[in-house]
Amino acid sequence: MKPIRSIFASLPAGFIYSVIVLAAMSGCGTSQANQSGGPQVASLPVLKVSTLPATTYREFSATLEGRVNVEIRPQVEGILDKIFVDEGAYVKAGQPLFKINDRIYSEQLSNARATLLAAKANLEKAQVEVDRITPLVNNNVVSDVQLKTAQSTYQAAKAAVAQAEAQVGNANINVGYTLISAPVSGYIGRIPYKTGALVGRSEPQPLTLLSDVNEVYAYFSMSEADFLKFKNQTSGNSIAEKVKQLPPVELQLADKSIYTEKGRIETMEGQFDKTMGAISFRASFPNPQGLLRSGNTGKIRIPEQFAQAIVIPTEATFELQDKVMVFVVADSNKVSGIPITIAGKSGNYYFVEKGVKPGQRIVYSGLDRLRDGAVIAPQQISLDSLLKVKPL
């Protein structure tokens, strides 16, 4: 056997250098591991799951319409002579809105009246003829055929008078249609036509849209799952009774503010929309200040009361494959991710239906550094301290 020195002497110098470097690195790593005493344990805040009485809201997108929305359309064709109102103005029922040139219809009325006068004159003439022939027939001077002819002429003249009267009435109606008045009180919408425009019943656009918004309707839809939940959780023997039992609802406007007046859900459609898989409801809101207008959008918020709800901060959750998860801390301080079912949300807090139980511990923050099976050094915090900073 060769001595160790002779063996090293026969090796290349580069190889010997590499061995020395590797040995030094191994020694350093062993030294550092010994100094640290093993892998580092993360120190993270931990929250004990607890219950609180709470109110949460189910939210549904809604569109608003006035209680009455009337398309103002002309009933006769003609030149738009006058526009008495401006867009956005509030008008009362019966107030004039538009005037169509009535010259043609006034002439038609005059012609109908002249026709009526002529028909009445013919009727009087026919009556005179009947009165003249009747005694002659009674005295057998002339044949009764002449009387029957005179009577037929009288009946025809009478029918002509009735027809002429109808023509006068129709002409009067057309003249009346040239002045368009508000059928209800409300706000004027956009007016696409200007003075001098030719308007008529065949035009695709109405003259304007008149909205009565003293009360507004909010239309929203529930999915089949939400509808079944409503049906199962609301008391009542019929759907109509269940709708009446629903509490007053809130309206969240487009700027996230809550409308000051509460509303009531009044009606629902009789069947589901097959294409959408949803069924529509209608809620009614008073609008005494006229703040809401047709075409507004928002969200209907239906409140749900919880006597004792499991409350978890949203910061203590994370999403994985469309599931909301939390890290639960076991007695050995080992964490495991479990999914939870959300019953509702209020601000920065979730109300949990199932997944965790009161008394369990969950990691509050630092979730991005955790994996299933990791061991942590828990730092206990209380839900009360969080509620003081971020209330429900």
mmCIF file of C-alpha atoms in Angstrom, residues 55-231:
data_model
loop_
_atom_site.group_PDB
_atom_site.id
_atom_site.type_symbol
_atom_site.label_atom_id
_atom_site.label_comp_id
_atom_site.label_asym_id
_atom_site.label_seq_id
_atom_site.Cartn_x
_atom_site.Cartn_y
_atom_site.Cartn_z
ATOM 1 C CA THR A 55 -76.171 40.904 10.327
ATOM 2 C CA THR A 56 -75.008 40.098 6.843
ATOM 3 C CA TYR A 57 -76.442 40.957 3.454
ATOM 4 C CA ARG A 58 -77.084 39.060 0.268
ATOM 5 C CA GLU A 59 -76.493 41.372 -2.662
ATOM 6 C CA PHE A 60 -78.100 41.281 -6.110
ATOM 7 C CA SER A 61 -77.479 43.628 -9.047
ATOM 8 C CA ALA A 62 -80.533 45.769 -9.819
ATOM 9 C CA THR A 63 -81.827 48.246 -12.378
ATOM 10 C CA LEU A 64 -84.216 51.053 -11.441
ATOM 11 C CA GLU A 65 -87.333 52.248 -13.208
ATOM 12 C CA GLY A 66 -89.947 54.809 -12.291
ATOM 13 C CA ARG A 67 -93.330 53.545 -11.138
ATOM 14 C CA VAL A 68 -94.745 54.768 -14.445
ATOM 15 C CA ASN A 69 -92.664 55.109 -17.619
ATOM 16 C CA VAL A 70 -94.671 56.411 -20.550
ATOM 17 C CA GLU A 71 -93.383 56.746 -24.091
ATOM 18 C CA ILE A 72 -94.871 59.942 -25.528
ATOM 19 C CA ARG A 73 -95.630 59.211 -29.174
ATOM 20 C CA PRO A 74 -97.597 61.261 -31.722
ATOM 21 C CA GLN A 75 -100.930 59.818 -32.853
ATOM 22 C CA VAL A 76 -101.030 61.900 -36.055
ATOM 23 C CA GLU A 77 -98.383 62.820 -38.591
ATOM 24 C CA GLY A 78 -97.256 66.379 -39.084
ATOM 25 C CA ILE A 79 -94.681 69.091 -38.539
ATOM 26 C CA LEU A 80 -93.633 69.639 -34.920
ATOM 27 C CA ASP A 81 -94.597 73.271 -34.356
ATOM 28 C CA LYS A 82 -93.833 73.806 -30.676
ATOM 29 C CA ILE A 83 -92.015 72.125 -27.777
ATOM 30 C CA PHE A 84 -93.344 73.476 -24.480
ATOM 31 C CA VAL A 85 -90.918 71.721 -22.095
ATOM 32 C CA ASP A 86 -87.218 71.025 -21.772
ATOM 33 C CA GLU A 87 -85.372 67.802 -21.055
ATOM 34 C CA GLY A 88 -85.306 66.889 -17.366
ATOM 35 C CA ALA A 89 -88.224 69.177 -16.482
ATOM 36 C CA TYR A 90 -90.896 68.064 -14.032
ATOM 37 C CA VAL A 91 -94.402 68.301 -15.474
ATOM 38 C CA LYS A 92 -97.877 67.705 -14.073
ATOM 39 C CA ALA A 93 -100.574 65.534 -15.603
ATOM 40 C CA GLY A 94 -102.424 67.446 -18.341
ATOM 41 C CA GLN A 95 -99.620 69.938 -18.962
ATOM 42 C CA PRO A 96 -98.981 70.613 -22.710
ATOM 43 C CA LEU A 97 -95.762 69.083 -24.027
ATOM 44 C CA PHE A 98 -95.753 69.299 -27.850
ATOM 45 C CA LYS A 99 -97.823 70.915 -30.609
ATOM 46 C CA ILE A 100 -98.093 69.441 -34.111
ATOM 47 C CA ASN A 101 -99.242 71.696 -36.977
ATOM 48 C CA ASP A 102 -103.020 71.196 -37.102
ATOM 49 C CA ARG A 103 -103.898 72.969 -40.381
ATOM 50 C CA ILE A 104 -104.555 69.759 -42.327
ATOM 51 C CA TYR A 105 -106.664 68.294 -39.534
ATOM 52 C CA SER A 106 -108.624 71.530 -39.036
ATOM 53 C CA GLU A 107 -109.491 71.487 -42.737
ATOM 54 C CA GLN A 108 -110.560 67.860 -42.449
ATOM 55 C CA LEU A 109 -112.774 68.820 -39.520
ATOM 56 C CA SER A 110 -114.374 71.648 -41.507
ATOM 57 C CA ASN A 111 -114.988 69.306 -44.431
ATOM 58 C CA ALA A 112 -116.535 66.694 -42.127
ATOM 59 C CA ARG A 113 -118.838 69.296 -40.605
ATOM 60 C CA ALA A 114 -119.973 70.414 -44.091
ATOM 61 C CA THR A 115 -120.678 66.809 -45.027
ATOM 62 C CA LEU A 116 -122.719 66.441 -41.868
ATOM 63 C CA LEU A 117 -124.827 69.499 -42.735
ATOM 64 C CA ALA A 118 -125.512 68.120 -46.207
ATOM 65 C CA ALA A 119 -126.461 64.742 -44.753
ATOM 66 C CA LYS A 120 -128.866 66.372 -42.318
ATOM 67 C CA ALA A 121 -130.464 68.333 -45.154
ATOM 68 C CA ASN A 122 -130.966 65.133 -47.143
ATOM 69 C CA LEU A 123 -132.494 63.533 -44.077
ATOM 70 C CA GLU A 124 -134.993 66.373 -43.700
ATOM 71 C CA LYS A 125 -135.863 66.114 -47.415
ATOM 72 C CA ALA A 126 -136.433 62.377 -47.085
ATOM 73 C CA GLN A 127 -138.630 62.968 -44.023
ATOM 74 C CA VAL A 128 -140.736 65.468 -45.926
ATOM 75 C CA GLU A 129 -141.224 62.965 -48.778
ATOM 76 C CA VAL A 130 -142.362 60.271 -46.359
ATOM 77 C CA ASP A 131 -144.768 62.672 -44.680
ATOM 78 C CA ARG A 132 -146.209 63.672 -48.103
ATOM 79 C CA ILE A 133 -146.760 60.155 -49.437
ATOM 80 C CA THR A 134 -148.129 58.564 -46.253
ATOM 81 C CA PRO A 135 -151.675 60.150 -46.384
ATOM 82 C CA LEU A 136 -151.875 59.474 -50.115
ATOM 83 C CA VAL A 137 -151.258 55.789 -49.523
ATOM 84 C CA ASN A 138 -153.764 55.753 -46.675
ATOM 85 C CA ASN A 139 -156.425 57.173 -49.074
ATOM 86 C CA ASN A 140 -155.420 54.717 -51.830
ATOM 87 C CA VAL A 141 -154.362 57.573 -54.083
ATOM 88 C CA VAL A 142 -150.891 56.128 -54.759
ATOM 89 C CA SER A 143 -149.410 52.688 -54.370
ATOM 90 C CA ASP A 144 -147.694 51.729 -51.128
ATOM 91 C CA VAL A 145 -144.612 50.975 -53.199
ATOM 92 C CA GLN A 146 -143.899 54.681 -53.387
ATOM 93 C CA LEU A 147 -144.137 54.935 -49.591
ATOM 94 C CA LYS A 148 -141.728 52.067 -49.113
ATOM 95 C CA THR A 149 -139.299 53.717 -51.521
ATOM 96 C CA ALA A 150 -139.567 57.025 -49.639
ATOM 97 C CA GLN A 151 -139.021 55.272 -46.324
ATOM 98 C CA SER A 152 -135.914 53.504 -47.692
ATOM 99 C CA THR A 153 -134.564 56.833 -48.887
ATOM 100 C CA TYR A 154 -135.185 58.236 -45.391
ATOM 101 C CA GLN A 155 -133.272 55.367 -43.735
ATOM 102 C CA ALA A 156 -130.340 55.845 -46.129
ATOM 103 C CA ALA A 157 -130.287 59.577 -45.328
ATOM 104 C CA LYS A 158 -130.367 58.797 -41.634
ATOM 105 C CA ALA A 159 -127.395 56.437 -42.007
ATOM 106 C CA ALA A 160 -125.534 59.117 -43.972
ATOM 107 C CA VAL A 161 -126.043 61.537 -41.081
ATOM 108 C CA ALA A 162 -124.639 59.006 -38.618
ATOM 109 C CA GLN A 163 -121.632 58.414 -40.863
ATOM 110 C CA ALA A 164 -121.017 62.142 -41.201
ATOM 111 C CA GLU A 165 -121.235 62.591 -37.443
ATOM 112 C CA ALA A 166 -118.614 59.859 -37.007
ATOM 113 C CA GLN A 167 -116.363 61.625 -39.486
ATOM 114 C CA VAL A 168 -116.722 64.847 -37.521
ATOM 115 C CA GLY A 169 -115.863 63.007 -34.316
ATOM 116 C CA ASN A 170 -112.798 61.407 -35.915
ATOM 117 C CA ALA A 171 -111.660 64.767 -37.296
ATOM 118 C CA ASN A 172 -112.114 66.308 -33.839
ATOM 119 C CA ILE A 173 -109.953 63.542 -32.339
ATOM 120 C CA ASN A 174 -107.187 64.149 -34.880
ATOM 121 C CA VAL A 175 -107.239 67.870 -34.136
ATOM 122 C CA GLY A 176 -106.995 67.030 -30.426
ATOM 123 C CA TYR A 177 -104.020 64.742 -31.103
ATOM 124 C CA THR A 178 -102.060 67.690 -32.459
ATOM 125 C CA LEU A 179 -101.708 69.001 -28.883
ATOM 126 C CA ILE A 180 -99.815 66.388 -26.843
ATOM 127 C CA SER A 181 -100.207 66.663 -23.058
ATOM 128 C CA ALA A 182 -98.646 64.794 -20.170
ATOM 129 C CA PRO A 183 -100.723 61.710 -19.230
ATOM 130 C CA VAL A 184 -99.102 61.550 -15.771
ATOM 131 C CA SER A 185 -96.909 63.731 -13.614
ATOM 132 C CA GLY A 186 -93.191 63.044 -13.885
ATOM 133 C CA TYR A 187 -89.837 63.971 -15.372
ATOM 134 C CA ILE A 188 -89.206 64.550 -19.064
ATOM 135 C CA GLY A 189 -86.499 62.419 -20.654
ATOM 136 C CA ARG A 190 -84.464 63.079 -23.775
ATOM 137 C CA ILE A 191 -86.197 64.897 -26.627
ATOM 138 C CA PRO A 192 -84.640 63.675 -29.890
ATOM 139 C CA TYR A 193 -86.765 65.876 -32.184
ATOM 140 C CA LYS A 194 -86.533 69.615 -32.742
ATOM 141 C CA THR A 195 -89.073 72.190 -33.884
ATOM 142 C CA GLY A 196 -89.815 71.731 -37.585
ATOM 143 C CA ALA A 197 -89.206 67.977 -37.611
ATOM 144 C CA LEU A 198 -91.698 65.690 -39.311
ATOM 145 C CA VAL A 199 -93.100 63.276 -36.737
ATOM 146 C CA GLY A 200 -95.663 60.497 -36.845
ATOM 147 C CA ARG A 201 -96.735 57.139 -35.469
ATOM 148 C CA SER A 202 -94.313 55.278 -37.753
ATOM 149 C CA GLU A 203 -91.220 56.935 -36.252
ATOM 150 C CA PRO A 204 -89.059 54.470 -34.258
ATOM 151 C CA GLN A 205 -88.200 56.974 -31.515
ATOM 152 C CA PRO A 206 -90.818 58.477 -29.196
ATOM 153 C CA LEU A 207 -91.020 62.219 -28.713
ATOM 154 C CA THR A 208 -89.771 61.675 -25.157
ATOM 155 C CA LEU A 209 -90.068 59.368 -22.160
ATOM 156 C CA LEU A 210 -92.098 60.579 -19.176
ATOM 157 C CA SER A 211 -91.197 58.975 -15.844
ATOM 158 C CA ASP A 212 -93.151 59.145 -12.619
ATOM 159 C CA VAL A 213 -90.419 58.593 -10.012
ATOM 160 C CA ASN A 214 -92.217 59.430 -6.781
ATOM 161 C CA GLU A 215 -91.798 55.710 -6.266
ATOM 162 C CA VAL A 216 -89.164 53.623 -8.056
ATOM 163 C CA TYR A 217 -88.999 49.919 -8.797
ATOM 164 C CA ALA A 218 -85.736 47.987 -8.473
ATOM 165 C CA TYR A 219 -85.669 44.836 -10.599
ATOM 166 C CA PHE A 220 -83.184 42.106 -9.666
ATOM 167 C CA SER A 221 -82.748 38.388 -10.271
ATOM 168 C CA MET A 222 -81.978 35.416 -8.036
ATOM 169 C CA SER A 223 -80.190 32.326 -9.252
ATOM 170 C CA GLU A 224 -81.884 28.989 -8.751
ATOM 171 C CA ALA A 225 -79.633 28.232 -5.750
ATOM 172 C CA ASP A 226 -80.434 31.595 -4.119
ATOM 173 C CA PHE A 227 -84.139 31.114 -4.803
ATOM 174 C CA LEU A 228 -84.131 27.676 -3.158
ATOM 175 C CA LYS A 229 -82.324 29.141 -0.155
ATOM 176 C CA PHE A 230 -84.937 31.910 0.071
ATOM 177 C CA LYS A 231 -87.776 29.385 -0.229
#
